[in-house]
Amino acid sequence: MTCWYEGPLAAFDTETTGVDVETDRIVSASVVVQEGPAVRPRVSRWLINPGVPVPASATAVHGLTDEHLQRNGRWPSPVVEEIARALAEQAAAGRPLVIMNAPFDLTMLDRELRRHRASSLDRWFESTPLLVLDPRVLDKHLDRYRKGRRTLTDLCAHYGVTLEGAHDAAADAMASLEVVRAVGRRFATRLERLSPAELHTLQAVWHAGQARGLQAWFAKSGTPEAVDPAWPLRPEMPAAA
């Protein structure tokens, strides 16, 4: 029987105007589908004109300028629905969805749906749940005592995955998918008996524990930053009174 990490997988990634999921916007996104290792992937790409200025700091990361997005990007409303539909199609097909740091990308998409479609991401998965594999959570749990950063670039280097064109949504999605396959192979004895559905549930627990640990470290070091334990989607922020 083929293990999940040797079978069909999909991956999702976004590039954005910044790192605040409540206020920043998606400028590009990609869904990559691969039916098995070494099989040529199918790649879907979206480019969005966010309707707000793109900070120079964000352009320095992904290379997308206001001018380029205004000329070539589409308006967000139809695009975010297309992306949500694409993810729902992967869930319906039974393909686990690989997302590096899932709470960021999925929450960004949820907020864009609320902003432009008066909808939410959860509505797309009422009948068939989304099964997420987050390489950051998996690696941190399975190799918890390894020192060093765990960005996508770092994980690619550690697991021997080639990352060409970092911070391009399609390139990052494909690299994340390959990292998850590599994680599965390296920790096969601990993962091969777990289904993607079981792993999805476990990752929520693992991420919450990781968040508590990071929050404690922040408190000890005097850092005021709050760490959200929710995974893979952060709950909607309560409306201001």
Coordinates of N, CA and C in Angstrom, one line a residue:
M1 N 0.8 -1.2 0.0 CA 0.0 0.0 0.0 C 0.9 1.3 0.0
T2 N 0.6 2.2 -0.9 CA 1.4 3.4 -1.0 C 1.1 4.3 0.2
C3 N 2.2 4.8 0.8 CA 2.0 5.7 1.9 C 1.6 7.1 1.4
W4 N 1.0 7.9 2.2 CA 0.4 9.1 1.8 C 1.5 10.1 1.2
Y5 N 2.7 10.0 1.8 CA 3.8 10.9 1.3 C 4.4 10.5 0.0
E6 N 4.0 9.3 -0.5 CA 4.4 8.9 -1.9 C 3.2 9.0 -2.9
G7 N 2.1 9.4 -2.4 CA 0.9 9.5 -3.2 C 0.5 10.9 -3.7
P8 N -0.7 11.1 -4.1 CA -1.1 12.4 -4.6 C -1.1 13.4 -3.5
L9 N -0.6 14.6 -3.8 CA -0.6 15.7 -2.8 C -0.8 17.0 -3.6
A10 N -1.4 18.0 -3.0 CA -1.5 19.3 -3.5 C -0.8 20.3 -2.6
A11 N -0.5 21.5 -3.0 CA 0.1 22.5 -2.2 C -0.4 23.9 -2.6
F12 N -0.4 24.8 -1.6 CA -1.0 26.1 -1.7 C 0.0 27.1 -1.1
D13 N 0.2 28.3 -1.8 CA 1.0 29.3 -1.2 C 0.5 30.7 -1.7
T14 N 0.8 31.7 -0.9 CA 0.4 33.1 -1.3 C 1.6 34.0 -1.2
E15 N 1.6 35.1 -1.9 CA 2.5 36.2 -1.6 C 1.5 37.4 -1.3
T16 N 2.0 38.3 -0.4 CA 1.1 39.3 0.2 C 1.7 40.6 0.3
T17 N 0.9 41.6 0.7 CA 1.4 42.9 0.9 C 2.1 43.1 2.3
G18 N 2.1 42.1 3.1 CA 2.7 42.1 4.4 C 2.4 40.9 5.2
V19 N 2.6 41.0 6.5 CA 2.5 39.8 7.4 C 1.3 39.8 8.4
D20 N 0.5 40.8 8.3 CA -0.7 41.0 9.2 C -1.9 40.4 8.5
V21 N -2.4 39.2 8.9 CA -3.4 38.5 8.3 C -4.8 39.3 8.3
E22 N -4.9 40.2 9.3 CA -6.1 41.0 9.4 C -6.2 42.2 8.5
T23 N -5.1 42.7 8.1 CA -5.1 44.0 7.3 C -4.4 43.8 5.9
D24 N -3.5 42.9 5.8 CA -2.7 42.8 4.5 C -3.5 42.1 3.5
R25 N -3.0 42.1 2.2 CA -3.8 41.5 1.1 C -2.9 40.5 0.3
I26 N -3.6 39.6 -0.4 CA -2.9 38.7 -1.2 C -2.7 39.4 -2.6
V27 N -1.5 39.2 -3.1 CA -1.1 39.7 -4.4 C -0.9 38.6 -5.4
S28 N -0.5 37.4 -5.0 CA -0.4 36.3 -5.9 C -0.6 35.0 -5.1
A29 N -1.0 33.9 -5.8 CA -1.3 32.7 -5.2 C -1.1 31.6 -6.2
S30 N -0.9 30.4 -5.7 CA -0.7 29.2 -6.5 C -1.2 27.9 -5.9
V31 N -1.8 27.0 -6.6 CA -2.1 25.7 -6.2 C -1.3 24.7 -7.1
V32 N -0.6 23.8 -6.5 CA 0.2 22.9 -7.3 C -0.3 21.5 -6.9
V33 N -0.6 20.7 -7.9 CA -1.1 19.3 -7.7 C -0.1 18.3 -8.3
Q34 N 0.3 17.3 -7.6 CA 1.3 16.3 -8.0 C 0.7 14.9 -7.6
E35 N 0.5 14.1 -8.6 CA -0.1 12.8 -8.3 C 0.9 11.8 -7.7
G36 N 2.2 12.1 -7.8 CA 3.2 11.2 -7.2 C 4.6 11.7 -7.3
P37 N 5.5 11.2 -6.6 CA 6.9 11.7 -6.8 C 7.4 11.6 -8.2
A38 N 8.1 12.6 -8.7 CA 8.7 12.7 -10.0 C 7.6 12.8 -11.1
V39 N 6.3 12.9 -10.7 CA 5.3 13.2 -11.7 C 5.2 14.7 -12.0
R40 N 5.1 15.1 -13.2 CA 5.0 16.5 -13.5 C 3.8 17.1 -12.9
P41 N 4.0 18.2 -12.1 CA 2.9 18.8 -11.4 C 2.0 19.7 -12.3
R42 N 0.8 19.8 -11.9 CA -0.1 20.8 -12.5 C -0.2 22.0 -11.7
V43 N 0.1 23.2 -12.3 CA 0.2 24.4 -11.6 C -0.8 25.4 -12.0
S44 N -1.5 26.0 -11.0 CA -2.5 27.1 -11.2 C -1.9 28.3 -10.5
R45 N -2.0 29.4 -11.2 CA -1.5 30.7 -10.7 C -2.5 31.8 -10.8
W46 N -2.5 32.7 -9.8 CA -3.4 33.8 -9.8 C -2.5 35.1 -9.4
L47 N -2.8 36.2 -10.1 CA -2.2 37.4 -9.8 C -3.3 38.4 -9.5
I48 N -3.1 39.1 -8.4 CA -4.2 40.0 -7.9 C -3.7 41.4 -7.8
N49 N -4.6 42.4 -8.3 CA -4.4 43.8 -8.0 C -5.1 44.0 -6.7
P50 N -4.4 44.2 -5.6 CA -5.0 44.2 -4.3 C -5.9 45.5 -4.0
G51 N -5.7 46.5 -4.8 CA -6.4 47.7 -4.6 C -5.9 48.6 -3.5
V52 N -4.7 48.2 -3.0 CA -4.0 49.0 -2.0 C -2.5 49.1 -2.4
P53 N -1.8 50.1 -1.9 CA -0.4 50.1 -2.3 C 0.4 48.9 -1.7
V54 N 1.4 48.4 -2.5 CA 2.2 47.4 -2.0 C 3.5 48.0 -1.4
P55 N 3.7 47.8 -0.1 CA 4.9 48.4 0.5 C 6.2 48.0 -0.2
A56 N 7.2 48.8 -0.2 CA 8.5 48.5 -0.8 C 9.1 47.3 -0.1
S57 N 8.9 47.1 1.2 CA 9.4 46.0 1.9 C 8.8 44.7 1.4
A58 N 7.6 44.7 1.0 CA 6.9 43.5 0.4 C 7.5 43.2 -1.0
T59 N 7.6 44.3 -1.8 CA 8.1 44.1 -3.2 C 9.5 43.6 -3.1
A60 N 10.3 44.0 -2.1 CA 11.7 43.5 -2.0 C 11.7 42.0 -1.8
V61 N 10.6 41.4 -1.2 CA 10.6 40.0 -1.0 C 10.1 39.2 -2.2
H62 N 9.0 39.6 -2.8 CA 8.4 38.8 -3.9 C 8.6 39.5 -5.3
G63 N 9.0 40.7 -5.4 CA 9.3 41.4 -6.6 C 8.1 41.9 -7.4
L64 N 6.9 41.9 -6.7 CA 5.7 42.4 -7.4 C 5.4 43.8 -7.0
T65 N 5.4 44.7 -8.0 CA 5.3 46.1 -7.8 C 3.8 46.5 -8.0
D66 N 3.5 47.7 -7.6 CA 2.2 48.3 -7.8 C 1.9 48.3 -9.3
E67 N 2.9 48.8 -10.1 CA 2.6 49.0 -11.5 C 2.3 47.6 -12.2
H68 N 3.1 46.6 -11.8 CA 2.9 45.3 -12.4 C 1.6 44.7 -12.1
L69 N 1.2 44.9 -10.8 CA -0.1 44.3 -10.4 C -1.3 45.1 -11.0
Q70 N -1.2 46.4 -11.1 CA -2.2 47.2 -11.7 C -2.4 46.8 -13.2
R71 N -1.3 46.5 -13.9 CA -1.4 46.2 -15.3 C -1.8 44.7 -15.5
N72 N -1.4 43.8 -14.7 CA -1.6 42.4 -14.9 C -2.5 41.7 -13.9
G73 N -2.7 42.3 -12.8 CA -3.5 41.6 -11.8 C -5.0 41.7 -12.0
R74 N -5.7 40.8 -11.5 CA -7.2 40.8 -11.6 C -7.7 41.4 -10.2
W75 N -9.0 41.8 -10.3 CA -9.6 42.3 -9.0 C -9.8 41.1 -8.1
P76 N -9.7 41.4 -6.8 CA -9.7 40.3 -5.8 C -10.9 39.5 -5.7
S77 N -12.1 40.1 -5.9 CA -13.4 39.4 -5.6 C -13.5 38.1 -6.3
P78 N -13.4 38.0 -7.7 CA -13.6 36.7 -8.3 C -12.4 35.8 -8.1
V79 N -11.2 36.4 -7.9 CA -10.0 35.5 -7.7 C -10.1 34.7 -6.4
V80 N -10.4 35.4 -5.3 CA -10.4 34.7 -4.1 C -11.4 33.6 -4.0
E81 N -12.5 33.8 -4.8 CA -13.5 32.7 -4.8 C -12.9 31.5 -5.7
E82 N -12.2 31.8 -6.8 CA -11.6 30.8 -7.6 C -10.6 30.0 -6.8
I83 N -9.8 30.7 -5.9 CA -8.8 30.0 -5.1 C -9.5 29.1 -4.1
A84 N -10.5 29.6 -3.4 CA -11.3 28.8 -2.5 C -11.9 27.5 -3.2
R85 N -12.4 27.7 -4.4 CA -13.0 26.6 -5.1 C -11.9 25.6 -5.4
A86 N -10.7 26.1 -5.8 CA -9.6 25.2 -6.2 C -9.2 24.3 -5.0
L87 N -9.2 24.9 -3.8 CA -8.8 24.2 -2.6 C -9.9 23.2 -2.2
A88 N -11.2 23.6 -2.4 CA -12.3 22.7 -2.1 C -12.3 21.5 -3.1
E89 N -11.8 21.7 -4.3 CA -11.7 20.6 -5.3 C -10.7 19.6 -4.8
Q90 N -9.6 20.1 -4.2 CA -8.6 19.2 -3.7 C -9.1 18.4 -2.6
A91 N -9.9 19.0 -1.7 CA -10.5 18.3 -0.6 C -11.4 17.2 -1.1
A92 N -12.2 17.6 -2.1 CA -13.2 16.6 -2.6 C -12.5 15.5 -3.3
A93 N -11.3 15.7 -3.9 CA -10.6 14.6 -4.5 C -9.8 13.8 -3.5
G94 N -9.8 14.2 -2.3 CA -9.1 13.4 -1.2 C -7.6 13.7 -1.2
R95 N -7.2 14.8 -1.8 CA -5.7 15.1 -1.8 C -5.4 15.9 -0.6
P96 N -4.5 15.5 0.3 CA -4.0 16.4 1.3 C -3.4 17.6 0.7
L97 N -3.5 18.7 1.5 CA -3.1 20.0 1.0 C -1.9 20.5 1.8
V98 N -0.7 20.6 1.2 CA 0.5 21.0 1.9 C 0.5 22.6 1.9
I99 N 0.7 23.1 3.1 CA 0.8 24.6 3.3 C 1.8 24.9 4.3
M100 N 2.9 25.5 3.9 CA 3.9 26.0 4.9 C 3.3 27.1 5.7
N101 N 3.4 26.9 7.1 CA 2.8 27.9 8.0 C 1.3 28.1 7.6
A102 N 0.5 27.1 7.7 CA -0.9 27.1 7.2 C -1.7 28.2 7.8
P103 N -1.6 28.6 9.1 CA -2.4 29.6 9.6 C -2.3 31.0 9.0
F104 N -1.1 31.2 8.4 CA -0.9 32.5 7.7 C -1.7 32.5 6.4
D105 N -1.4 31.5 5.5 CA -2.0 31.5 4.1 C -3.5 31.3 4.2
L106 N -4.0 30.4 5.0 CA -5.4 30.1 5.0 C -6.2 31.2 5.7
T107 N -5.6 31.9 6.7 CA -6.3 33.0 7.3 C -6.3 34.2 6.4
M108 N -5.2 34.4 5.6 CA -5.2 35.5 4.6 C -6.3 35.3 3.6
L109 N -6.5 34.0 3.2 CA -7.6 33.8 2.2 C -8.9 33.9 2.8
D110 N -9.1 33.5 4.1 CA -10.4 33.6 4.8 C -10.7 35.1 4.9
R111 N -9.8 35.9 5.3 CA -10.1 37.4 5.4 C -10.4 38.1 4.1
E112 N -9.7 37.6 3.0 CA -10.0 38.2 1.7 C -11.4 37.8 1.3
L113 N -11.8 36.5 1.6 CA -13.2 36.1 1.3 C -14.2 36.9 2.1
R114 N -13.9 37.2 3.3 CA -14.8 38.0 4.1 C -14.9 39.5 3.6
R115 N -13.7 40.0 3.2 CA -13.6 41.3 2.7 C -14.3 41.5 1.4
H116 N -14.2 40.6 0.5 CA -14.6 40.8 -0.9 C -15.8 40.0 -1.3
R117 N -16.1 38.9 -0.6 CA -17.3 38.0 -1.0 C -18.3 37.9 0.1
A118 N -18.1 38.6 1.3 CA -19.0 38.4 2.4 C -19.2 36.9 2.7
S119 N -18.1 36.2 2.7 CA -18.1 34.7 2.9 C -17.0 34.4 3.8
S120 N -16.7 33.1 3.9 CA -15.6 32.6 4.7 C -15.0 31.4 4.1
L121 N -13.8 31.0 4.5 CA -13.2 29.8 4.0 C -13.9 28.6 4.5
D122 N -14.4 28.6 5.7 CA -15.0 27.4 6.3 C -16.2 26.9 5.5
R123 N -16.9 27.9 4.9 CA -18.1 27.5 4.1 C -17.8 26.6 2.9
W124 N -16.5 26.6 2.4 CA -16.2 25.8 1.3 C -15.9 24.3 1.7
F125 N -15.8 24.1 3.0 CA -15.4 22.8 3.5 C -16.4 22.2 4.5
E126 N -17.7 22.6 4.3 CA -18.7 22.1 5.2 C -19.1 20.6 4.9
S127 N -18.9 20.2 3.6 CA -19.3 18.8 3.3 C -18.0 17.9 3.3
T128 N -16.9 18.5 2.8 CA -15.7 17.7 2.7 C -14.6 18.5 3.4
P129 N -14.0 18.0 4.5 CA -13.0 18.8 5.3 C -11.7 18.9 4.5
L130 N -11.0 20.0 4.8 CA -9.7 20.2 4.2 C -8.7 19.4 5.1
L131 N -7.8 18.6 4.5 CA -6.8 17.9 5.2 C -5.4 18.6 4.9
V132 N -4.8 19.2 5.9 CA -3.7 20.0 5.8 C -2.4 19.3 6.3
L133 N -1.3 19.4 5.6 CA 0.0 19.0 6.0 C 0.9 20.2 6.0
D134 N 1.4 20.6 7.2 CA 2.2 21.8 7.4 C 3.6 21.4 7.7
P135 N 4.5 21.6 6.7 CA 5.9 21.1 6.9 C 6.6 21.7 8.1
R136 N 6.2 23.0 8.5 CA 6.8 23.6 9.6 C 6.4 22.9 10.9
V137 N 5.1 22.6 11.0 CA 4.6 21.9 12.3 C 5.2 20.5 12.3
L138 N 5.1 19.8 11.2 CA 5.6 18.4 11.2 C 7.1 18.3 11.6
D139 N 7.9 19.2 10.9 CA 9.4 19.2 11.2 C 9.7 19.5 12.7
K140 N 9.0 20.5 13.2 CA 9.2 21.0 14.5 C 8.9 19.9 15.6
H141 N 7.8 19.1 15.3 CA 7.4 18.1 16.2 C 8.3 16.9 16.1
L142 N 8.7 16.5 14.9 CA 9.4 15.3 14.6 C 10.9 15.4 14.9
D143 N 11.4 16.6 14.8 CA 12.8 16.9 15.1 C 12.9 18.1 16.0
R144 N 12.3 18.0 17.1 CA 12.1 19.2 18.0 C 13.3 19.8 18.6
Y145 N 14.4 19.0 18.7 CA 15.6 19.5 19.4 C 16.6 20.0 18.4
R146 N 16.3 20.0 17.1 CA 17.3 20.5 16.2 C 17.3 22.0 16.3
K147 N 18.5 22.6 16.4 CA 18.7 24.0 16.5 C 18.6 24.7 15.1
G148 N 18.3 26.0 15.1 CA 18.3 26.7 13.9 C 16.9 27.1 13.4
R149 N 16.8 28.0 12.4 CA 15.5 28.4 11.9 C 14.8 27.4 11.1
R150 N 13.5 27.6 10.9 CA 12.7 26.6 10.2 C 11.9 27.3 9.1
T151 N 12.5 28.2 8.4 CA 11.8 28.8 7.3 C 11.7 27.8 6.2
L152 N 11.0 28.1 5.1 CA 11.0 27.2 4.0 C 12.4 27.0 3.4
T153 N 13.1 28.1 3.3 CA 14.5 28.0 2.7 C 15.3 27.0 3.6
D154 N 15.2 27.2 4.9 CA 16.0 26.3 5.9 C 15.5 24.9 5.7
L155 N 14.2 24.6 5.7 CA 13.8 23.2 5.6 C 14.2 22.6 4.3
C156 N 14.2 23.4 3.2 CA 14.7 22.8 1.9 C 16.1 22.4 2.0
A157 N 16.9 23.3 2.6 CA 18.4 23.0 2.8 C 18.5 21.7 3.6
H158 N 17.8 21.6 4.7 CA 17.9 20.5 5.6 C 17.5 19.2 5.0
Y159 N 16.4 19.2 4.2 CA 15.9 18.0 3.6 C 16.4 17.7 2.2
G160 N 17.3 18.6 1.7 CA 17.8 18.4 0.3 C 16.9 18.6 -0.8
V161 N 16.0 19.6 -0.6 CA 15.0 20.0 -1.6 C 15.5 21.2 -2.3
T162 N 15.4 21.2 -3.7 CA 15.8 22.4 -4.5 C 14.7 23.4 -4.5
L163 N 15.0 24.6 -4.1 CA 14.1 25.7 -4.1 C 14.6 26.8 -5.1
E164 N 14.0 26.8 -6.3 CA 14.3 27.8 -7.3 C 13.3 28.9 -7.4
G165 N 13.7 30.2 -7.3 CA 12.7 31.2 -7.3 C 11.9 31.4 -6.1
A166 N 12.6 31.4 -4.9 CA 11.9 31.6 -3.6 C 11.1 32.8 -3.6
H167 N 10.0 32.7 -2.9 CA 9.0 33.8 -2.8 C 8.2 34.1 -4.1
D168 N 8.2 33.1 -5.0 CA 7.2 33.0 -6.0 C 6.3 31.9 -5.5
A169 N 5.0 32.2 -5.6 CA 4.0 31.4 -4.9 C 4.0 29.9 -5.5
A170 N 4.2 29.7 -6.8 CA 4.2 28.4 -7.3 C 5.5 27.6 -6.9
A171 N 6.6 28.4 -6.9 CA 7.9 27.7 -6.5 C 7.9 27.3 -5.0
D172 N 7.3 28.2 -4.2 CA 7.3 27.9 -2.8 C 6.3 26.8 -2.5
A173 N 5.2 26.7 -3.2 CA 4.2 25.6 -3.0 C 4.9 24.3 -3.4
M174 N 5.5 24.3 -4.5 CA 6.2 23.0 -5.0 C 7.3 22.6 -4.0
A175 N 8.1 23.5 -3.5 CA 9.1 23.2 -2.5 C 8.5 22.7 -1.2
S176 N 7.4 23.3 -0.8 CA 6.8 22.8 0.4 C 6.3 21.4 0.3
L177 N 5.7 21.1 -0.9 CA 5.2 19.7 -1.2 C 6.4 18.7 -1.1
E178 N 7.5 19.1 -1.7 CA 8.7 18.2 -1.7 C 9.2 18.0 -0.3
V179 N 9.2 19.1 0.5 CA 9.7 18.9 1.8 C 8.8 18.0 2.6
V180 N 7.5 18.0 2.4 CA 6.6 17.1 3.1 C 6.9 15.7 2.7
R181 N 7.1 15.4 1.5 CA 7.5 14.1 1.0 C 8.8 13.6 1.7
A182 N 9.8 14.5 1.8 CA 11.1 14.2 2.4 C 10.9 14.0 3.9
V183 N 10.1 14.7 4.6 CA 9.8 14.5 6.0 C 9.1 13.1 6.2
G184 N 8.2 12.8 5.3 CA 7.5 11.5 5.4 C 8.5 10.4 5.3
R185 N 9.4 10.5 4.3 CA 10.4 9.4 4.2 C 11.4 9.3 5.3
R186 N 11.8 10.5 5.8 CA 12.8 10.4 6.9 C 12.2 9.9 8.2
F187 N 11.0 10.2 8.4 CA 10.3 9.8 9.7 C 9.2 8.7 9.4
A188 N 9.5 7.9 8.4 CA 8.5 6.9 8.0 C 8.0 6.0 9.1
T189 N 8.9 5.6 10.0 CA 8.4 4.7 11.0 C 7.4 5.3 12.0
R190 N 7.5 6.7 12.0 CA 6.5 7.4 12.9 C 5.3 7.9 12.2
L191 N 5.4 7.9 10.9 CA 4.3 8.5 10.1 C 3.5 7.6 9.2
E192 N 4.1 6.5 8.8 CA 3.5 5.7 7.7 C 2.1 5.1 8.2
R193 N 1.9 4.9 9.5 CA 0.7 4.3 9.9 C -0.4 5.3 10.2
L194 N -0.1 6.6 10.1 CA -1.0 7.7 10.3 C -1.6 8.2 9.0
S195 N -2.9 8.3 8.9 CA -3.6 8.8 7.7 C -3.5 10.4 7.7
P196 N -3.6 11.0 6.6 CA -3.7 12.5 6.5 C -4.7 13.1 7.5
A197 N -5.9 12.4 7.6 CA -6.9 12.9 8.5 C -6.4 12.9 10.0
E198 N -5.7 11.8 10.4 CA -5.2 11.7 11.7 C -4.1 12.7 11.9
L199 N -3.2 12.9 10.9 CA -2.2 13.9 11.0 C -2.7 15.3 11.1
H200 N -3.8 15.6 10.4 CA -4.4 16.9 10.5 C -4.8 17.2 11.9
T201 N -5.5 16.2 12.6 CA -5.9 16.4 14.0 C -4.7 16.5 14.9
L202 N -3.7 15.7 14.7 CA -2.5 15.8 15.6 C -1.7 17.1 15.4
Q203 N -1.7 17.6 14.2 CA -0.9 18.9 13.9 C -1.6 20.0 14.7
A204 N -2.9 20.0 14.8 CA -3.5 21.1 15.6 C -3.1 21.1 17.0
V205 N -2.9 19.8 17.6 CA -2.4 19.7 19.0 C -0.9 20.1 19.0
W206 N -0.1 19.6 18.1 CA 1.3 19.9 18.1 C 1.5 21.4 18.0
H207 N 0.8 22.0 17.1 CA 1.0 23.5 16.8 C 0.6 24.2 18.1
A208 N -0.4 23.9 18.8 CA -0.8 24.6 20.0 C 0.3 24.5 21.0
G209 N 0.9 23.3 21.2 CA 2.0 23.1 22.1 C 3.2 23.9 21.7
Q210 N 3.5 23.9 20.4 CA 4.6 24.7 19.9 C 4.4 26.2 20.2
A211 N 3.1 26.7 20.0 CA 2.8 28.1 20.3 C 2.9 28.4 21.7
R212 N 2.5 27.5 22.6 CA 2.7 27.8 24.0 C 4.2 27.9 24.4
G213 N 5.0 27.0 23.8 CA 6.4 27.1 24.1 C 7.0 28.4 23.6
L214 N 6.6 28.8 22.4 CA 7.2 30.0 21.9 C 6.7 31.2 22.7
Q215 N 5.4 31.2 23.2 CA 4.9 32.3 24.0 C 5.7 32.4 25.3
A216 N 6.0 31.2 25.9 CA 6.7 31.2 27.1 C 8.1 31.8 26.9
W217 N 8.7 31.5 25.8 CA 10.1 32.0 25.5 C 10.0 33.5 25.3
F218 N 9.0 34.0 24.6 CA 8.8 35.4 24.4 C 8.6 36.1 25.7
A219 N 7.8 35.6 26.6 CA 7.6 36.2 27.9 C 8.9 36.2 28.7
K220 N 9.7 35.2 28.6 CA 11.0 35.1 29.4 C 12.0 36.2 28.8
S221 N 11.9 36.4 27.5 CA 12.8 37.3 26.9 C 12.3 38.8 26.8
G222 N 11.1 39.0 27.4 CA 10.5 40.3 27.4 C 9.9 40.8 26.1
T223 N 9.6 39.9 25.2 CA 9.0 40.2 23.9 C 7.5 40.2 24.0
P224 N 6.9 41.3 23.7 CA 5.4 41.5 23.9 C 4.6 40.7 22.8
E225 N 5.2 40.1 21.8 CA 4.4 39.5 20.7 C 3.6 38.4 21.2
A226 N 2.3 38.3 20.7 CA 1.4 37.2 21.1 C 1.5 36.1 20.0
V227 N 1.4 34.9 20.4 CA 1.5 33.7 19.5 C 0.1 33.1 19.5
D228 N -0.5 33.0 18.3 CA -1.8 32.4 18.2 C -1.7 30.8 18.1
P229 N -2.4 30.1 19.0 CA -2.3 28.6 19.0 C -3.2 28.0 18.0
A230 N -4.0 28.7 17.3 CA -5.0 28.1 16.4 C -4.3 27.6 15.1
W231 N -4.8 26.4 14.6 CA -4.2 25.8 13.4 C -5.3 24.9 12.8
P232 N -5.5 24.9 11.5 CA -4.7 25.6 10.5 C -5.3 27.0 10.1
L233 N -6.4 27.4 10.8 CA -7.1 28.6 10.4 C -7.3 29.4 11.7
R234 N -6.9 30.7 11.8 CA -7.2 31.5 13.0 C -8.6 31.9 13.0
P235 N -9.3 32.0 14.1 CA -10.7 32.4 14.2 C -10.8 33.8 13.8
E236 N -12.0 34.2 13.4 CA -12.3 35.6 13.0 C -12.1 36.5 14.2
M237 N -11.5 37.6 14.0 CA -11.3 38.6 15.1 C -12.6 39.2 15.5
P238 N -12.9 39.3 16.8 CA -14.2 39.9 17.2 C -14.3 41.4 16.7
A239 N -15.5 41.8 16.4 CA -15.7 43.2 15.9 C -15.4 44.1 17.1
A240 N -14.8 45.3 16.7 CA -14.5 46.3 17.7 C -15.8 46.9 18.3
A241 N -15.8 47.1 19.6 CA -17.0 47.6 20.3 C -17.3 49.0 19.9

